Amino acid sequence: MTPAAAIAALDRQIAAHGEAVTLRRIGSPSDTTLAARAFVRRAAIDPLAPGADAAQAGTTVILSPTGLTTFVPPVRGDHVTIAGRLTNVEEVETITMGATVVRYNLRVSG
């Protein structure tokens, strides 16, 4: 599979099964926002664990590099709004094929 084919496959799956998110980067001189679609995988928490909170456990947001012109690469400290809930990007995993970025996995919390 070529990097272009991998990105195209991810784009098709996100279009069909993803959800709307808003990316936000606080910067100088102004903030930048971008509406995007992503896979959002919420953390599973054992409901029997005392004090368990899914928001504290983190969520994974999977983004295609397609259309992320103002957010390349996503960085720790960016924000992602998911279903009206503001989260903070804690970790960014960049998935590449050769030298081509084909996906970003963001771990967010909040």
Short mmCIF file of N, CA and C in Angstrom, two decimals, residues 23-85:
data_model
loop_
_atom_site.label_atom_id
_atom_site.label_comp_id
_atom_site.label_asym_id
_atom_site.label_seq_id
_atom_site.Cartn_x
_atom_site.Cartn_y
_atom_site.Cartn_z
N LEU A 23 -10.46 21.85 16.10
CA LEU A 23 -9.10 21.99 16.60
C LEU A 23 -8.85 23.46 16.89
N ARG A 24 -8.11 23.72 17.97
CA ARG A 24 -7.81 25.11 18.33
C ARG A 24 -6.38 25.19 18.82
N ARG A 25 -5.66 26.16 18.28
CA ARG A 25 -4.29 26.43 18.72
C ARG A 25 -4.25 27.87 19.19
N ILE A 26 -3.84 28.04 20.43
CA ILE A 26 -3.70 29.38 20.99
C ILE A 26 -2.31 29.87 20.62
N GLY A 27 -2.26 31.03 19.98
CA GLY A 27 -0.97 31.52 19.52
C GLY A 27 -0.92 33.01 19.41
N SER A 28 0.22 33.46 18.97
CA SER A 28 0.44 34.88 18.80
C SER A 28 0.60 35.14 17.31
N PRO A 29 -0.05 36.08 16.73
CA PRO A 29 -0.86 37.10 17.36
C PRO A 29 -2.32 36.71 17.60
N SER A 30 -2.76 35.59 17.04
CA SER A 30 -4.16 35.23 17.23
C SER A 30 -4.32 33.72 17.31
N ASP A 31 -5.48 33.29 17.79
CA ASP A 31 -5.79 31.87 17.87
C ASP A 31 -6.18 31.37 16.48
N THR A 32 -5.98 30.08 16.26
CA THR A 32 -6.36 29.44 15.01
C THR A 32 -7.33 28.31 15.32
N THR A 33 -8.41 28.22 14.58
CA THR A 33 -9.35 27.12 14.74
C THR A 33 -9.57 26.45 13.38
N LEU A 34 -9.92 25.17 13.44
CA LEU A 34 -10.17 24.42 12.22
C LEU A 34 -11.21 23.35 12.51
N ALA A 35 -12.27 23.35 11.74
CA ALA A 35 -13.28 22.28 11.84
C ALA A 35 -12.76 21.08 11.05
N ALA A 36 -12.89 19.89 11.63
CA ALA A 36 -12.40 18.68 10.99
C ALA A 36 -13.29 17.51 11.37
N ARG A 37 -13.03 16.37 10.74
CA ARG A 37 -13.69 15.12 11.13
C ARG A 37 -12.60 14.20 11.63
N ALA A 38 -12.96 13.35 12.59
CA ALA A 38 -11.98 12.45 13.19
C ALA A 38 -12.67 11.24 13.76
N PHE A 39 -11.90 10.19 13.98
CA PHE A 39 -12.37 9.08 14.80
C PHE A 39 -12.10 9.48 16.24
N VAL A 40 -13.08 9.33 17.10
CA VAL A 40 -12.90 9.61 18.52
C VAL A 40 -13.15 8.32 19.27
N ARG A 41 -12.15 7.88 20.01
CA ARG A 41 -12.25 6.65 20.79
C ARG A 41 -12.16 7.02 22.26
N ARG A 42 -13.30 6.97 22.93
CA ARG A 42 -13.34 7.33 24.33
C ARG A 42 -12.80 6.19 25.18
N ALA A 43 -12.10 6.54 26.23
CA ALA A 43 -11.52 5.53 27.12
C ALA A 43 -12.63 4.75 27.81
N ALA A 44 -12.42 3.46 27.95
CA ALA A 44 -13.36 2.62 28.69
C ALA A 44 -12.92 2.57 30.15
N ILE A 45 -13.82 2.90 31.03
CA ILE A 45 -13.53 2.91 32.47
C ILE A 45 -14.39 1.86 33.14
N ASP A 46 -13.79 1.09 34.02
CA ASP A 46 -14.54 0.10 34.79
C ASP A 46 -15.49 0.85 35.73
N PRO A 47 -16.80 0.70 35.54
CA PRO A 47 -17.75 1.46 36.35
C PRO A 47 -17.71 1.08 37.83
N LEU A 48 -17.08 -0.03 38.15
CA LEU A 48 -17.01 -0.45 39.55
C LEU A 48 -15.83 0.18 40.29
N ALA A 49 -14.90 0.78 39.55
CA ALA A 49 -13.75 1.39 40.20
C ALA A 49 -14.18 2.69 40.87
N PRO A 50 -13.92 2.83 42.18
CA PRO A 50 -14.33 4.04 42.88
C PRO A 50 -13.65 5.26 42.29
N GLY A 51 -14.42 6.30 42.02
CA GLY A 51 -13.88 7.55 41.51
C GLY A 51 -13.47 7.50 40.05
N ALA A 52 -13.84 6.47 39.32
CA ALA A 52 -13.45 6.35 37.91
C ALA A 52 -14.08 7.47 37.11
N ASP A 53 -13.29 8.11 36.27
CA ASP A 53 -13.75 9.23 35.45
C ASP A 53 -13.15 9.10 34.06
N ALA A 54 -13.98 8.84 33.06
CA ALA A 54 -13.50 8.65 31.68
C ALA A 54 -12.76 9.87 31.17
N ALA A 55 -13.18 11.08 31.56
CA ALA A 55 -12.50 12.30 31.10
C ALA A 55 -11.06 12.33 31.59
N GLN A 56 -10.78 11.79 32.77
CA GLN A 56 -9.43 11.76 33.31
C GLN A 56 -8.58 10.71 32.60
N ALA A 57 -9.20 9.62 32.15
CA ALA A 57 -8.46 8.53 31.54
C ALA A 57 -7.96 8.89 30.15
N GLY A 58 -8.61 9.82 29.51
CA GLY A 58 -8.16 10.25 28.19
C GLY A 58 -8.97 9.64 27.07
N THR A 59 -8.86 10.26 25.93
CA THR A 59 -9.57 9.88 24.73
C THR A 59 -8.57 9.93 23.59
N THR A 60 -8.72 9.06 22.61
CA THR A 60 -7.86 9.09 21.43
C THR A 60 -8.63 9.71 20.26
N VAL A 61 -8.01 10.66 19.60
CA VAL A 61 -8.57 11.31 18.43
C VAL A 61 -7.66 10.98 17.25
N ILE A 62 -8.22 10.36 16.22
CA ILE A 62 -7.44 9.96 15.06
C ILE A 62 -7.77 10.90 13.91
N LEU A 63 -6.74 11.58 13.41
CA LEU A 63 -6.89 12.58 12.34
C LEU A 63 -6.12 12.17 11.11
N SER A 64 -6.68 12.47 9.96
CA SER A 64 -5.97 12.35 8.70
C SER A 64 -5.17 13.64 8.49
N PRO A 65 -4.03 13.57 7.82
CA PRO A 65 -3.31 14.80 7.52
C PRO A 65 -4.01 15.66 6.46
N THR A 66 -4.99 15.10 5.78
CA THR A 66 -5.71 15.83 4.74
C THR A 66 -6.44 17.02 5.35
N GLY A 67 -6.16 18.20 4.84
CA GLY A 67 -6.86 19.39 5.28
C GLY A 67 -6.36 20.02 6.56
N LEU A 68 -5.27 19.54 7.13
CA LEU A 68 -4.76 20.10 8.37
C LEU A 68 -3.70 21.17 8.15
N THR A 69 -3.87 21.97 7.15
CA THR A 69 -2.83 22.92 6.75
C THR A 69 -2.38 23.84 7.88
N THR A 70 -3.30 24.31 8.71
CA THR A 70 -2.92 25.23 9.80
C THR A 70 -2.53 24.49 11.07
N PHE A 71 -2.63 23.17 11.08
CA PHE A 71 -2.33 22.39 12.28
C PHE A 71 -1.32 21.29 12.01
N VAL A 72 -0.36 21.54 11.15
CA VAL A 72 0.64 20.52 10.85
C VAL A 72 1.94 20.92 11.52
N PRO A 73 2.43 20.10 12.39
CA PRO A 73 1.74 18.97 13.01
C PRO A 73 0.93 19.43 14.20
N PRO A 74 -0.06 18.63 14.63
CA PRO A 74 -0.72 18.94 15.90
C PRO A 74 0.34 18.84 17.01
N VAL A 75 0.20 19.65 18.03
CA VAL A 75 1.20 19.66 19.10
C VAL A 75 0.54 19.60 20.47
N ARG A 76 1.32 19.16 21.44
CA ARG A 76 0.84 19.17 22.82
C ARG A 76 0.48 20.61 23.18
N GLY A 77 -0.66 20.77 23.82
CA GLY A 77 -1.13 22.10 24.17
C GLY A 77 -2.23 22.61 23.26
N ASP A 78 -2.38 21.99 22.07
CA ASP A 78 -3.54 22.32 21.23
C ASP A 78 -4.79 21.85 21.96
N HIS A 79 -5.93 22.28 21.50
CA HIS A 79 -7.21 21.89 22.09
C HIS A 79 -8.08 21.24 21.01
N VAL A 80 -8.91 20.30 21.44
CA VAL A 80 -9.88 19.66 20.54
C VAL A 80 -11.23 19.70 21.23
N THR A 81 -12.23 20.26 20.55
CA THR A 81 -13.59 20.25 21.07
C THR A 81 -14.32 19.07 20.44
N ILE A 82 -14.82 18.19 21.32
CA ILE A 82 -15.50 16.97 20.91
C ILE A 82 -16.89 17.00 21.52
N ALA A 83 -17.92 17.05 20.68
CA ALA A 83 -19.31 17.07 21.16
C ALA A 83 -19.51 18.14 22.22
N GLY A 84 -18.94 19.32 21.98
CA GLY A 84 -19.10 20.45 22.89
C GLY A 84 -18.18 20.44 24.10
N ARG A 85 -17.35 19.41 24.25
CA ARG A 85 -16.45 19.30 25.40
C ARG A 85 -15.03 19.68 24.97
#
